[in-house]
Coordinates of C-alpha atoms and ligand atoms in Angstrom, one line a residue:
M1 CA 1.8 -50.7 4.6
E2 CA 0.3 -48.7 2.1
K3 CA 1.1 -48.2 -1.5
R4 CA 2.9 -45.0 -2.6
E5 CA 3.9 -44.1 -6.0
Q6 CA 3.8 -46.7 -8.9
I7 CA 7.1 -47.8 -9.8
Y8 CA 6.4 -50.0 -12.7
E9 CA 3.4 -51.6 -14.7
G10 CA 4.5 -55.1 -16.2
K11 CA 2.4 -57.3 -18.1
A12 CA 1.0 -59.2 -15.2
K13 CA 1.8 -57.1 -12.1
K14 CA 2.0 -53.5 -10.8
V15 CA 4.9 -52.5 -8.4
Y16 CA 4.6 -49.6 -5.9
A17 CA 6.8 -47.9 -3.6
T18 CA 6.1 -47.9 0.1
A19 CA 6.9 -45.7 3.2
D20 CA 9.8 -48.3 3.7
P21 CA 12.7 -47.6 1.1
E22 CA 13.5 -51.4 1.3
L23 CA 10.0 -52.7 0.6
Y24 CA 7.9 -52.9 -2.4
I25 CA 4.2 -53.8 -2.9
V26 CA 3.5 -56.1 -6.0
S27 CA -0.1 -56.0 -7.0
Y28 CA -1.4 -59.1 -9.3
K29 CA -3.4 -58.5 -12.4
D30 CA -5.8 -60.5 -14.5
D31 CA -4.1 -59.5 -17.5
A32 CA -2.4 -62.3 -19.5
T33 CA 0.1 -61.9 -22.3
A34 CA 2.0 -64.6 -24.5
F35 CA 4.8 -64.7 -27.3
N36 CA 6.4 -61.5 -25.9
G37 CA 3.3 -59.6 -25.7
L38 CA 1.9 -60.4 -29.0
K39 CA -1.1 -62.3 -27.8
K40 CA -3.1 -60.3 -24.9
G41 CA -6.1 -60.9 -23.1
T42 CA -7.4 -61.5 -19.4
I43 CA -7.9 -64.6 -17.2
A44 CA -10.5 -63.7 -14.6
G45 CA -9.4 -64.4 -11.0
K46 CA -5.9 -65.1 -12.2
G47 CA -4.3 -62.3 -10.1
V48 CA -5.9 -63.6 -7.0
I49 CA -4.8 -67.1 -7.5
N50 CA -1.2 -66.1 -8.7
N51 CA -0.8 -63.9 -5.6
R52 CA -2.0 -66.6 -3.1
M53 CA 0.1 -69.5 -4.9
S54 CA 3.0 -67.5 -5.2
N55 CA 3.1 -66.5 -1.6
F56 CA 2.2 -70.0 -0.4
F57 CA 5.4 -71.5 -2.4
M58 CA 7.6 -68.5 -1.1
R59 CA 6.8 -69.4 2.6
R60 CA 7.7 -72.9 2.0
L61 CA 10.7 -72.2 0.2
E62 CA 11.9 -70.0 2.9
K63 CA 11.4 -72.9 5.3
A64 CA 13.3 -75.0 3.3
G65 CA 16.2 -72.7 3.2
V66 CA 15.7 -70.7 0.1
P67 CA 15.6 -67.0 1.0
T68 CA 12.7 -65.2 -1.0
H69 CA 11.6 -61.4 -1.3
F70 CA 8.2 -62.5 0.4
V71 CA 7.3 -60.3 3.5
E72 CA 3.6 -60.4 3.9
E73 CA 0.5 -60.9 2.0
L74 CA -1.5 -57.6 2.2
S75 CA -4.8 -58.6 0.3
E76 CA -6.1 -61.0 -2.4
R77 CA -4.0 -59.2 -4.9
D78 CA -1.3 -57.1 -3.1
T79 CA 1.6 -58.6 -1.2
L80 CA 4.7 -56.6 0.5
V81 CA 8.0 -57.7 -0.9
K82 CA 11.8 -56.8 -0.3
K83 CA 13.0 -54.7 -2.8
V84 CA 15.5 -56.1 -5.2
K85 CA 17.5 -55.2 -8.0
I86 CA 16.5 -57.8 -10.5
V87 CA 19.4 -60.1 -12.1
P88 CA 18.1 -59.7 -15.8
L89 CA 17.9 -63.7 -16.3
E90 CA 15.0 -65.7 -16.6
V91 CA 16.0 -69.1 -15.1
I92 CA 14.2 -72.0 -16.5
V93 CA 14.2 -75.4 -14.8
R94 CA 12.9 -78.3 -16.9
N95 CA 12.3 -82.0 -15.7
I96 CA 10.2 -82.8 -19.0
S97 CA 10.6 -81.5 -22.6
A98 CA 8.1 -78.9 -23.5
G99 CA 7.4 -75.6 -25.0
S100 CA 10.4 -73.7 -26.4
F101 CA 12.9 -76.7 -25.5
A102 CA 10.6 -79.3 -27.6
K103 CA 10.4 -76.7 -30.4
R104 CA 14.2 -75.6 -30.6
Y105 CA 15.7 -79.0 -30.5
G106 CA 12.9 -80.8 -32.6
V107 CA 11.8 -83.3 -29.9
E108 CA 8.4 -84.5 -28.7
E109 CA 6.8 -82.8 -25.4
G110 CA 6.5 -85.0 -22.5
I111 CA 10.1 -86.9 -22.4
R112 CA 11.3 -86.9 -18.7
F113 CA 15.0 -86.1 -18.5
D114 CA 17.4 -88.2 -16.2
E115 CA 18.1 -84.9 -14.4
P116 CA 16.6 -81.5 -14.2
T117 CA 18.1 -79.0 -16.7
V118 CA 18.8 -75.3 -15.8
E119 CA 18.8 -72.7 -18.6
F120 CA 19.2 -69.0 -18.6
S121 CA 17.8 -66.2 -21.2
Y122 CA 18.6 -62.5 -21.1
K123 CA 15.4 -60.7 -19.6
N124 CA 14.9 -58.4 -22.3
D125 CA 11.7 -58.0 -24.2
A126 CA 13.2 -55.8 -26.9
L127 CA 15.6 -58.8 -27.9
G128 CA 13.0 -61.6 -27.3
D129 CA 14.7 -63.0 -24.1
P130 CA 17.6 -64.7 -26.1
L131 CA 19.0 -67.9 -24.5
L132 CA 22.4 -67.2 -22.9
T133 CA 25.3 -69.7 -21.7
E134 CA 27.2 -69.0 -18.6
D135 CA 30.0 -67.5 -20.6
H136 CA 27.7 -65.2 -22.2
I137 CA 26.3 -63.9 -18.7
R138 CA 29.7 -63.2 -17.6
A139 CA 30.7 -61.6 -20.8
L140 CA 27.7 -59.4 -20.8
G141 CA 28.3 -58.5 -17.0
L142 CA 25.0 -59.8 -16.0
A143 CA 26.2 -61.9 -12.9
T144 CA 29.6 -63.2 -11.9
R145 CA 30.5 -67.1 -11.8
E146 CA 29.7 -67.3 -8.1
E147 CA 26.3 -65.5 -8.4
V148 CA 25.5 -68.0 -11.4
G149 CA 26.4 -70.9 -9.1
R150 CA 24.3 -69.8 -6.3
I151 CA 21.4 -69.0 -8.5
R152 CA 21.9 -72.5 -10.2
A153 CA 21.9 -74.1 -6.7
M154 CA 18.8 -72.4 -5.6
S155 CA 16.8 -73.0 -8.5
L156 CA 17.5 -76.7 -8.3
A157 CA 16.4 -76.5 -4.6
V158 CA 13.2 -74.8 -5.7
D159 CA 12.7 -77.7 -8.2
R160 CA 13.0 -80.3 -5.6
E161 CA 10.6 -78.6 -3.2
L162 CA 7.8 -77.9 -5.9
S163 CA 8.2 -81.0 -7.6
A164 CA 7.7 -83.2 -4.5
F165 CA 4.9 -80.8 -3.4
W166 CA 2.9 -80.9 -6.8
Q167 CA 3.4 -84.8 -6.9
E168 CA 1.4 -85.1 -3.8
C169 CA -1.4 -82.9 -5.5
G170 CA -1.4 -85.3 -8.6
V171 CA 0.2 -82.7 -10.5
T172 CA 3.5 -83.1 -12.5
L173 CA 5.8 -80.1 -12.5
V174 CA 7.2 -80.0 -16.2
D175 CA 9.0 -76.7 -16.2
F176 CA 9.1 -73.2 -14.7
K177 CA 10.9 -69.9 -14.7
L178 CA 12.4 -68.1 -11.8
E179 CA 13.8 -64.4 -11.3
F180 CA 16.4 -63.6 -8.7
G181 CA 17.3 -60.2 -7.3
K182 CA 19.8 -58.6 -5.3
T183 CA 18.9 -56.8 -2.0
A184 CA 21.0 -53.7 -0.9
D185 CA 23.6 -55.9 1.0
G186 CA 24.1 -57.9 -2.3
T187 CA 22.6 -60.9 -1.2
I188 CA 20.6 -63.0 -3.9
I189 CA 17.1 -63.8 -3.3
L190 CA 14.2 -65.4 -5.2
A191 CA 12.0 -62.7 -6.3
D192 CA 9.2 -62.4 -8.9
E193 CA 6.2 -65.0 -8.8
I194 CA 5.6 -68.8 -8.9
S195 CA 2.3 -69.5 -10.5
P196 CA 0.4 -71.3 -13.3
D197 CA 1.7 -68.1 -15.5
T198 CA 5.4 -69.2 -14.8
C199 CA 5.1 -73.2 -14.4
R200 CA 4.0 -76.0 -16.7
L201 CA 1.7 -78.2 -14.5
W202 CA 0.1 -81.4 -16.1
D203 CA -2.4 -83.6 -14.3
S204 CA -0.3 -86.6 -13.5
E205 CA -2.9 -89.0 -14.5
T206 CA -4.5 -87.5 -17.6
G207 CA -1.7 -85.3 -18.8
E208 CA -4.3 -82.5 -19.0
K209 CA -2.4 -79.1 -19.1
L210 CA -3.3 -77.0 -16.0
D211 CA -1.4 -73.8 -16.6
K212 CA -1.0 -70.6 -18.9
D213 CA -0.5 -73.1 -22.1
R214 CA -4.3 -73.2 -21.9
F215 CA -4.2 -69.6 -22.9
R216 CA -1.2 -69.7 -25.1
R217 CA -2.7 -72.5 -27.2
D218 CA -6.4 -71.4 -27.2
L219 CA -7.1 -74.7 -25.4
G220 CA -10.1 -73.0 -23.5
G221 CA -10.9 -73.7 -19.9
V222 CA -8.2 -71.4 -18.8
E223 CA -10.0 -70.0 -15.7
A224 CA -11.1 -73.7 -14.6
A225 CA -7.6 -74.8 -15.0
Y226 CA -6.0 -72.3 -12.6
A227 CA -8.9 -72.8 -10.1
E228 CA -8.1 -76.6 -10.3
V229 CA -4.5 -76.3 -9.5
M230 CA -5.1 -73.7 -6.8
K231 CA -7.8 -76.2 -5.2
R232 CA -5.4 -79.0 -5.1
M233 CA -2.7 -77.0 -3.8
L234 CA -5.0 -75.6 -0.8
A235 CA -6.0 -79.3 -0.3
H236 CA -2.3 -80.3 0.4
D237 CA -1.5 -77.5 2.6
Ligands
ADP1 P1 7.1 -58.2 -16.9 O1 8.1 -57.1 -16.3 O2 7.8 -59.4 -17.6 O3 5.9 -57.6 -17.7 P2 5.4 -58.5 -14.3 O4 4.2 -57.9 -15.0 O5 5.4 -59.7 -13.4 O6 6.5 -58.9 -15.5 O7 6.2 -57.2 -13.6 C1 6.6 -57.3 -12.5 C2 8.1 -56.8 -12.4 O8 8.6 -56.5 -11.1 C3 9.0 -57.7 -13.3 O9 10.0 -57.0 -14.2 C4 9.9 -58.4 -12.1 O10 11.2 -58.6 -12.6 C5 9.9 -57.2 -11.2 N1 9.9 -57.8 -9.7 C6 9.5 -58.9 -9.1 N2 9.8 -59.1 -7.8 C7 10.5 -57.9 -7.6 C8 11.0 -57.3 -6.2 N3 10.9 -58.1 -5.3 N4 11.7 -56.2 -6.3 C9 12.0 -55.4 -7.6 N5 11.3 -56.0 -8.7 C10 10.8 -57.0 -8.6
UDP2 N1 8.1 -68.9 -18.9 C1 7.7 -67.7 -18.2 N2 8.1 -66.4 -18.8 C2 8.5 -66.5 -19.9 C3 9.0 -67.5 -20.5 C4 8.9 -68.7 -20.0 O1 7.3 -67.7 -17.1 O2 8.8 -65.2 -20.4 C5 7.7 -70.2 -18.3 C6 6.8 -71.0 -19.0 O3 5.5 -70.7 -18.3 C7 7.5 -72.4 -18.8 C8 8.8 -72.3 -18.7 O4 9.1 -71.0 -18.3 O5 6.8 -72.9 -17.5 C9 9.8 -72.6 -19.9 O6 9.2 -72.1 -21.0 P1 9.7 -72.2 -22.4 O7 11.1 -71.8 -22.5 O8 9.2 -73.7 -22.9 O9 8.9 -70.9 -23.4 P2 7.6 -70.8 -24.0 O10 7.1 -72.3 -24.5 O11 6.7 -70.5 -23.0 O12 7.7 -70.1 -25.1

């Protein structure tokens, strides 16, 4: 399957049409942004790592019963996926306080919750991805009650799978962001990516940050951190 016209260029990936109207090719870039595009840079080799890691987890999730957009890895940076209409929600699952949760509610980072929390933001860069309640989601017509229920259940299933996997790798899954989409027949499936760009991953022993926070917070060693989690992931296949 080959790329046809470019449908979209986002901050981290490009999306291409293919000869099959139901399939897209996503192509992972090394470009990195943070703070709603205010901070820009590149992370050398990130596209290759995020493509392979995302596909690795999408395959495992399919086996665990979570339907995903993954079809086939075409090259280091390119993957064939099912075309979906993205539900404009950023679904964030948190196991431990960090990032915007810690800031918004004035708590320290690193507090483990008794149960994972699921929160929704409106995927809308112009508005700065504002937080949404489930009532807001329905009021705005972004998804129905049933769809939100399914998205929530799938997100918690992803958390169970990923948390268990990363634990075996000596990595703590702190939080992550998912996107879901609808196929032509209306089925909701997991789309977009699962990578150190979209997950907080802390070394279980030292607490060292092994994810995009190294870029966001100018901690240095960004490429090394991505390479480290990739190495640990491959060692536990
Ligand atoms: P952003 O749009 O936030 O800058 P990216 O650079 O990652 O993000 O761009 C990829 C875009 O493709 C995102 O808008 C994402 O919602 C969308 N997308 C991801 N998977 C699919 C899919 N299977 N079908 C259609 N669109 C998708
Ligand atoms: N996240 C993401 N894209 C976004 C916002 C958040 O992938 O646009 C991920 C982020 O990497 C982290 C989790 O979602 O793993 C929770 O992010 P948070 O809400 O704490 O926001 P941030 O601190 O990144 O502003």
